[in-house]
Tab-separated table of C-alpha atoms and ligand atoms in Angstrom:
chain	number	residue	atom	x	y	z
A	172	MET	CA	-63.424	29.745	6.582
A	173	SER	CA	-59.906	29.021	5.157
A	174	THR	CA	-56.260	28.816	6.091
A	175	ILE	CA	-53.877	31.534	5.447
A	176	LEU	CA	-50.139	30.883	5.367
A	177	VAL	CA	-48.315	33.834	6.689
A	178	THR	CA	-44.433	34.049	6.589
A	179	GLY	CA	-42.608	36.057	9.076
A	180	GLY	CA	-45.707	36.219	11.246
A	181	ALA	CA	-43.570	36.368	14.433
A	182	GLY	CA	-41.979	39.641	13.517
A	183	PHE	CA	-43.585	42.970	13.908
A	184	ILE	CA	-46.132	43.397	11.046
A	185	GLY	CA	-46.739	39.802	10.672
A	186	ALA	CA	-47.560	39.474	14.403
A	187	ASN	CA	-49.964	42.358	14.114
A	188	PHE	CA	-51.364	40.922	10.958
A	189	VAL	CA	-51.913	37.491	12.585
A	190	ARG	CA	-53.750	39.173	15.434
A	191	HIS	CA	-55.932	41.118	12.897
A	192	LEU	CA	-56.996	38.165	11.126
A	193	ILE	CA	-57.795	36.272	14.105
A	194	GLU	CA	-59.866	39.140	15.729
A	195	HIS	CA	-61.718	40.200	12.469
A	196	THR	CA	-61.994	37.049	10.372
A	197	ASP	CA	-62.660	33.333	10.881
A	198	HIS	CA	-59.578	32.226	8.877
A	199	SER	CA	-56.943	29.890	10.544
A	200	ILE	CA	-53.420	30.787	10.417
A	201	VAL	CA	-50.313	28.756	9.770
A	202	ASN	CA	-47.324	31.071	10.753
A	203	PHE	CA	-44.025	29.850	9.267
A	204	ASP	CA	-41.222	31.839	10.677
A	205	LEU	CA	-37.464	31.215	11.272
A	206	LEU	CA	-37.578	32.828	14.606
A	207	THR	CA	-34.489	35.000	14.061
A	208	TYR	CA	-33.541	37.655	16.365
A	209	ALA	CA	-36.315	39.874	15.171
A	210	ALA	CA	-39.053	37.444	15.900
A	211	ASN	CA	-40.975	37.444	19.256
A	212	PRO	CA	-43.144	34.351	19.801
A	213	GLU	CA	-44.514	36.091	22.824
A	214	SER	CA	-46.456	38.643	20.835
A	215	LEU	CA	-48.770	35.552	19.889
A	216	GLU	CA	-48.746	33.630	22.841
A	217	ASP	CA	-52.308	34.246	23.941
A	218	LEU	CA	-53.931	33.038	20.812
A	219	ASP	CA	-56.113	30.119	20.230
A	220	SER	CA	-53.999	27.246	19.006
A	221	LYS	CA	-57.083	26.093	17.022
A	222	ARG	CA	-56.917	29.183	14.968
A	223	HIS	CA	-53.081	30.007	14.860
A	224	GLN	CA	-50.177	27.530	14.559
A	225	LEU	CA	-46.509	28.985	14.812
A	226	ILE	CA	-44.117	26.613	12.859
A	227	GLU	CA	-40.384	27.289	13.017
A	228	GLY	CA	-38.801	27.108	9.602
A	229	ASP	CA	-36.799	28.701	6.868
A	230	ILE	CA	-38.482	30.083	3.632
A	231	CYS	CA	-35.229	29.083	1.685
A	232	ASP	CA	-36.095	25.459	2.547
A	233	ALA	CA	-38.117	24.479	-0.485
A	234	GLU	CA	-38.860	20.854	0.754
A	235	ARG	CA	-40.126	22.137	4.113
A	236	VAL	CA	-42.266	24.833	2.383
A	237	SER	CA	-43.721	22.307	-0.281
A	238	GLU	CA	-44.696	19.890	2.808
A	239	LEU	CA	-46.221	22.641	4.576
A	240	LEU	CA	-48.376	23.630	1.584
A	241	ALA	CA	-49.673	20.090	0.967
A	242	GLU	CA	-50.360	19.703	4.550
A	243	HIS	CA	-52.349	22.860	5.274
A	244	GLN	CA	-53.741	23.614	1.630
A	245	PRO	CA	-53.854	27.354	2.185
A	246	SER	CA	-56.184	29.668	0.206
A	247	ALA	CA	-53.571	32.493	0.349
A	248	ILE	CA	-49.797	32.963	1.280
A	249	VAL	CA	-49.098	36.487	2.793
A	250	HIS	CA	-45.309	36.879	2.685
A	251	PHE	CA	-43.657	39.171	5.424
A	252	ALA	CA	-40.652	37.074	6.131
A	253	ALA	CA	-37.559	39.218	5.526
A	254	GLU	CA	-34.436	40.691	6.945
A	255	SER	CA	-35.797	44.144	7.473
A	256	HIS	CA	-33.328	46.554	9.387
A	257	VAL	CA	-31.235	48.975	6.921
A	258	ASP	CA	-28.346	49.295	9.292
A	259	ARG	CA	-27.901	45.616	9.524
A	260	SER	CA	-27.965	45.344	5.610
A	261	ILE	CA	-25.161	47.785	5.420
A	262	ASP	CA	-23.083	45.788	7.808
A	263	GLY	CA	-23.907	42.449	6.308
A	264	PRO	CA	-25.802	42.434	3.040
A	265	GLY	CA	-25.503	38.606	2.526
A	266	ALA	CA	-28.238	37.662	4.941
A	267	PHE	CA	-30.457	40.181	3.106
A	268	ILE	CA	-29.829	38.572	-0.323
A	269	ARG	CA	-30.429	35.152	1.165
A	270	THR	CA	-33.727	35.484	2.790
A	271	ASN	CA	-35.259	38.444	0.786
A	272	VAL	CA	-34.156	37.327	-2.482
A	273	ASN	CA	-33.388	33.599	-2.555
A	274	GLY	CA	-36.114	32.977	0.094
A	275	THR	CA	-38.654	34.800	-1.939
A	276	GLN	CA	-37.869	32.867	-4.957
A	277	ALA	CA	-38.044	29.651	-3.179
A	278	LEU	CA	-41.436	30.605	-1.810
A	279	LEU	CA	-42.641	31.664	-5.189
A	280	ASP	CA	-41.570	28.338	-6.814
A	281	GLN	CA	-43.330	26.192	-4.133
A	282	ALA	CA	-46.405	28.451	-4.433
A	283	LEU	CA	-46.482	27.957	-8.015
A	284	ALA	CA	-46.187	24.222	-7.797
A	285	TYR	CA	-48.984	24.119	-5.242
A	286	TRP	CA	-51.215	26.660	-7.222
A	287	SER	CA	-50.808	24.583	-10.274
A	288	GLY	CA	-52.097	21.469	-8.660
A	289	LEU	CA	-55.381	23.437	-7.385
A	290	GLU	CA	-58.548	23.402	-9.443
A	291	GLY	CA	-61.742	25.317	-10.138
A	292	SER	CA	-62.590	28.068	-7.426
A	293	GLU	CA	-59.574	27.091	-5.342
A	294	LYS	CA	-57.098	27.968	-8.082
A	295	GLU	CA	-59.035	30.881	-9.093
A	296	ASN	CA	-59.185	32.670	-5.805
A	297	PHE	CA	-55.744	31.790	-4.600
A	298	ARG	CA	-53.607	34.752	-3.943
A	299	PHE	CA	-49.891	35.241	-2.982
A	300	VAL	CA	-49.536	38.809	-1.325
A	301	HIS	CA	-45.874	39.973	-1.292
A	302	ILE	CA	-45.228	42.613	1.219
A	303	SER	CA	-42.665	45.073	0.420
A	304	THR	CA	-41.514	48.705	1.096
A	305	ASP	CA	-41.525	52.220	-0.324
A	306	GLU	CA	-37.753	52.173	0.071
A	307	VAL	CA	-37.728	50.320	-3.279
A	308	TYR	CA	-38.431	53.633	-5.043
A	309	GLY	CA	-35.531	55.462	-3.461
A	310	SER	CA	-35.491	58.958	-2.231
A	311	LEU	CA	-37.973	61.839	-3.160
A	312	ALA	CA	-36.932	65.507	-3.674
A	313	LEU	CA	-38.624	67.738	-1.089
A	314	ASP	CA	-40.980	69.214	-3.843
A	315	GLU	CA	-41.925	65.965	-5.447
A	316	ALA	CA	-45.275	64.341	-5.216
A	317	PRO	CA	-45.603	61.093	-3.109
A	318	PHE	CA	-44.559	57.868	-4.694
A	319	ASP	CA	-47.152	56.184	-6.578
A	320	GLU	CA	-47.370	52.628	-8.094
A	321	GLN	CA	-45.586	53.539	-11.322
A	322	HIS	CA	-42.782	55.234	-9.814
A	323	GLN	CA	-39.311	54.153	-11.099
A	324	TYR	CA	-37.463	51.803	-8.863
A	325	ALA	CA	-34.174	53.250	-7.493
A	326	PRO	CA	-33.195	51.336	-4.268
A	327	ASN	CA	-30.294	52.912	-2.289
A	328	SER	CA	-29.575	50.509	0.613
A	329	PRO	CA	-28.609	46.728	0.315
A	330	TYR	CA	-31.963	46.227	2.343
A	331	ALA	CA	-33.948	48.196	-0.386
A	332	ALA	CA	-32.016	46.396	-3.342
A	333	SER	CA	-33.113	43.092	-1.779
A	334	LYS	CA	-36.662	44.078	-1.499
A	335	ALA	CA	-36.616	45.594	-5.164
A	336	ALA	CA	-35.216	42.238	-6.412
A	337	ALA	CA	-37.812	40.395	-4.544
A	338	ASP	CA	-40.559	42.504	-6.099
A	339	HIS	CA	-39.217	41.866	-9.603
A	340	LEU	CA	-39.287	38.242	-8.949
A	341	ALA	CA	-42.900	38.346	-7.579
A	342	ARG	CA	-43.935	40.466	-10.670
A	343	ALA	CA	-42.270	37.993	-12.993
A	344	TRP	CA	-43.837	34.877	-11.403
A	345	HIS	CA	-47.191	36.456	-12.143
A	346	LYS	CA	-46.316	37.446	-15.781
A	347	THR	CA	-44.439	34.318	-16.953
A	348	TYR	CA	-46.272	31.627	-14.895
A	349	GLY	CA	-49.544	33.332	-14.228
A	350	LEU	CA	-49.077	32.822	-10.418
A	351	PRO	CA	-51.732	35.340	-8.728
A	352	VAL	CA	-49.359	37.647	-7.246
A	353	ILE	CA	-50.205	41.027	-5.581
A	354	ILE	CA	-47.489	43.212	-4.408
A	355	THR	CA	-47.924	45.900	-1.613
A	356	ASN	CA	-45.319	48.707	-1.013
A	357	CYS	CA	-45.858	50.340	2.487
A	358	SER	CA	-44.244	53.121	4.170
A	359	ASN	CA	-42.733	53.262	7.697
A	360	ASN	CA	-44.950	51.162	10.156
A	361	TYR	CA	-45.127	51.894	13.850
A	362	GLY	CA	-47.075	50.426	16.698
A	363	PRO	CA	-46.973	47.481	19.207
A	364	TYR	CA	-44.585	44.488	19.051
A	365	GLN	CA	-41.913	46.213	17.046
A	366	PHE	CA	-38.145	45.178	17.747
A	367	PRO	CA	-36.375	47.957	19.786
A	368	GLU	CA	-33.868	48.566	17.049
A	369	LYS	CA	-36.232	50.589	14.927
A	370	LEU	CA	-36.567	54.337	15.553
A	371	ILE	CA	-39.608	54.648	17.772
A	372	PRO	CA	-39.218	51.826	20.145
A	373	LEU	CA	-35.472	52.507	20.216
A	374	MET	CA	-36.162	56.004	21.258
A	375	LEU	CA	-38.870	55.339	23.781
A	376	ILE	CA	-36.710	52.798	25.587
A	377	ASN	CA	-33.731	55.023	25.714
A	378	ALA	CA	-35.598	58.040	26.820
A	379	LEU	CA	-37.533	56.072	29.623
A	380	ASN	CA	-34.051	54.951	30.786
A	381	GLY	CA	-32.297	58.353	30.589
A	382	LYS	CA	-29.892	57.179	27.894
A	383	PRO	CA	-28.716	59.060	24.850
A	384	LEU	CA	-31.168	59.487	21.826
A	385	PRO	CA	-29.116	58.913	18.709
A	386	VAL	CA	-30.441	60.901	15.694
A	387	TYR	CA	-28.538	60.274	12.239
A	388	GLY	CA	-27.272	63.573	10.699
A	389	ASP	CA	-29.402	66.477	11.003
A	390	GLY	CA	-32.518	64.419	11.746
A	391	GLN	CA	-34.300	65.998	8.679
A	392	GLN	CA	-34.861	62.666	6.878
A	393	ARG	CA	-38.726	62.662	6.037
A	394	ARG	CA	-40.832	59.479	6.370
A	395	ASP	CA	-44.423	58.836	5.950
A	396	TRP	CA	-45.661	56.965	9.104
A	397	LEU	CA	-48.273	54.261	8.883
A	398	PHE	CA	-50.055	52.798	12.044
A	399	VAL	CA	-49.365	49.057	11.782
A	400	THR	CA	-53.191	48.196	12.324
A	401	ASP	CA	-54.078	50.477	9.379
A	402	HIS	CA	-51.680	48.498	7.280
A	403	CYS	CA	-52.986	45.258	8.446
A	404	LYS	CA	-56.668	46.388	7.413
A	405	ALA	CA	-55.282	47.368	3.952
A	406	ILE	CA	-53.652	44.057	3.545
A	407	GLU	CA	-56.739	42.308	4.595
A	408	ARG	CA	-58.549	44.414	1.870
A	409	VAL	CA	-55.987	43.706	-0.745
A	410	LEU	CA	-56.475	39.886	0.086
A	411	GLU	CA	-60.201	40.130	-0.407
A	412	ALA	CA	-60.493	42.519	-3.496
A	413	GLY	CA	-56.947	42.991	-4.979
A	414	GLN	CA	-56.357	42.169	-8.542
A	415	PRO	CA	-53.653	39.573	-9.354
A	416	GLY	CA	-50.579	41.342	-10.991
A	417	ARG	CA	-51.466	44.736	-9.383
A	418	VAL	CA	-49.336	46.754	-7.094
A	419	TYR	CA	-50.813	48.543	-4.122
A	420	ASN	CA	-48.878	51.338	-2.316
A	421	ILE	CA	-50.017	51.711	1.310
A	422	GLY	CA	-49.391	54.982	3.267
A	423	GLY	CA	-50.613	56.743	6.161
A	424	ASP	CA	-50.441	60.335	4.830
A	425	ALA	CA	-48.533	61.413	7.861
A	426	GLU	CA	-45.052	62.648	6.620
A	427	THR	CA	-42.708	64.045	9.248
A	428	THR	CA	-39.075	64.393	9.973
A	429	ASN	CA	-37.158	61.950	12.197
A	430	LEU	CA	-36.388	64.814	14.486
A	431	GLU	CA	-39.901	65.726	14.908
A	432	VAL	CA	-40.781	62.242	15.691
A	433	VAL	CA	-38.110	62.069	18.388
A	434	HIS	CA	-39.185	65.614	19.837
A	435	ALA	CA	-42.814	64.322	19.998
A	436	LEU	CA	-41.820	61.126	21.925
A	437	CYS	CA	-39.678	63.195	24.382
A	438	ASP	CA	-42.618	65.717	25.064
A	439	LEU	CA	-45.167	62.882	25.328
A	440	LEU	CA	-42.962	61.023	27.870
A	441	ASP	CA	-42.321	64.247	29.816
A	442	GLU	CA	-45.795	64.852	30.044
A	443	ARG	CA	-46.681	61.180	31.239
A	444	VAL	CA	-43.668	60.146	32.956
A	445	PRO	CA	-42.064	63.290	34.076
A	446	SER	CA	-38.362	63.442	34.668
A	447	SER	CA	-35.946	66.088	36.245
A	448	THR	CA	-34.617	67.226	32.872
A	449	PRO	CA	-36.429	67.585	29.601
A	450	ARG	CA	-35.941	64.302	27.550
A	451	ARG	CA	-34.852	66.440	24.324
A	452	GLU	CA	-31.698	67.213	26.239
A	453	LEU	CA	-30.860	63.344	25.597
A	454	ILE	CA	-30.746	63.929	21.814
A	455	GLU	CA	-27.206	63.306	20.291
A	456	TYR	CA	-26.602	63.765	16.610
A	457	VAL	CA	-24.611	60.905	15.228
A	458	THR	CA	-22.799	60.345	12.013
A	459	ASP	CA	-25.358	59.740	9.145
A	460	ARG	CA	-26.061	56.439	7.886
A	461	PRO	CA	-24.350	55.989	4.430
A	462	GLY	CA	-26.645	56.302	1.467
A	463	HIS	CA	-29.384	57.586	3.773
A	464	ASP	CA	-32.591	58.573	1.881
A	465	ARG	CA	-33.655	61.940	2.572
A	466	ARG	CA	-37.177	61.526	1.968
A	467	TYR	CA	-39.940	58.637	1.331
B	532	LIG	P1	-39.472	41.867	11.205
B	532	LIG	O1	-37.961	42.249	11.015
B	532	LIG	O2	-40.004	42.593	12.501
B	532	LIG	O3	-39.893	40.562	11.056
B	532	LIG	C1	-39.375	39.718	10.106
B	532	LIG	C2	-39.659	38.135	10.364
B	532	LIG	O4	-39.296	37.362	9.359
B	532	LIG	C3	-39.163	37.801	11.715
B	532	LIG	O5	-40.018	37.173	12.676
B	532	LIG	C4	-38.174	36.924	11.423
B	532	LIG	O6	-37.862	35.627	12.164
B	532	LIG	C5	-38.734	36.281	9.963
B	532	LIG	N1	-37.813	35.676	9.103
B	532	LIG	C6	-36.436	36.194	8.704
B	532	LIG	N2	-35.835	35.253	7.945
B	532	LIG	C7	-36.752	34.435	7.634
B	532	LIG	C8	-36.669	33.151	6.916
B	532	LIG	N3	-35.591	32.891	6.080
B	532	LIG	N4	-37.699	32.325	6.826
B	532	LIG	C9	-38.746	32.544	7.686
B	532	LIG	N5	-39.010	33.688	8.423
B	532	LIG	C10	-37.819	34.523	8.387
B	532	LIG	O7	-39.977	42.650	10.095
B	532	LIG	P2	-41.274	43.828	9.795
B	532	LIG	O8	-40.837	45.126	10.236
B	532	LIG	O9	-42.385	42.961	10.598
B	532	LIG	O10	-41.394	43.564	8.310
B	532	LIG	C11	-42.454	42.518	7.649
B	532	LIG	C12	-42.292	42.815	6.094
B	532	LIG	O11	-42.720	44.225	5.854
B	532	LIG	C13	-40.844	42.693	5.500
B	532	LIG	O12	-40.870	42.094	4.302
B	532	LIG	C14	-40.329	44.189	5.391
B	532	LIG	O13	-39.477	44.500	4.425
B	532	LIG	C15	-41.618	44.900	5.170
B	532	LIG	N6	-41.831	46.322	5.446
B	532	LIG	C16	-41.635	46.737	6.914
B	532	LIG	C17	-41.745	47.933	7.250
B	532	LIG	C18	-41.623	48.539	8.558
B	532	LIG	O14	-41.849	49.759	8.875
B	532	LIG	N7	-41.464	47.678	9.491
B	532	LIG	C19	-42.034	48.977	6.069
B	532	LIG	C20	-42.174	48.575	4.734
B	532	LIG	C21	-42.135	47.215	4.410
């Protein structure tokens, strides 16, 4: 039994990961989260406070992070904290550079200072798992094979560029200073506790309320979809058996277009919560997002 420091654990994937660890391991979790608009502490309300502690704070605050590490002596850090919504990054990239780039650097610095002071097996077994995205690789042509870990970085949105920058920092802190960093790049997650600005919860809520379903461009953007619990299992496995310095891509092998996803949601809702008109009629095609990747 040991303590894991999770950053951004009141957000969508982080909250699912905290719940996964509580259910499937005997680790205790210190959850450090700035509680931005994207956080939902209610996702974790029912958890035993002996196993899970939610602490409000900013990963950019080096002093606070340093105190936290000294106090809780974690055996690993799993770093989810980020600004994560592409549309918001187009409207205001500054917050993305601050948290995703500067915040990751601050966290890596403090992790390095803490890890340098460890000894023996505690030092050897310590891990820093940096959670990233397939969006760092840019867009795939229709006939190209899926991304692998050697794929060239070509981020297209400010969000993807900030995550790519953070990945490079994480890699460099391993290569230069020896910090046992592992990077994971995953595809689009879906599942419980997601903030309703993202495709699936937004469409579900609008469709249930008879509101328009805005689909970008022609809706033919292709994404691989990964159920969040499957992602959490993969991260747990990386934590147990991943090699420091390695990158692991995590996908669901479930590629589909955005329009197919919206159609499926409409049809499922029509079946389960019948309405007078088919929900596909609520679909409205809106101007495509600038720089929108065609396929991941
Ligand atoms: P999210 O936006 O739902 O949650 C992010 C969390 O980070 C929030 O709780 C927020 O309060 C916290 N946070 C933001 N700034 C912070 C700061 N400065 N200090 C401390 N906490 C801060 O994000 P998510 O969808 O759960 O994504 C988690 C991670 O996974 C992110 O790094 C994201 O880039 C990556 N990712 C997500 C997806 C996806 O489909 N959701 C896909 C690939 C990669």
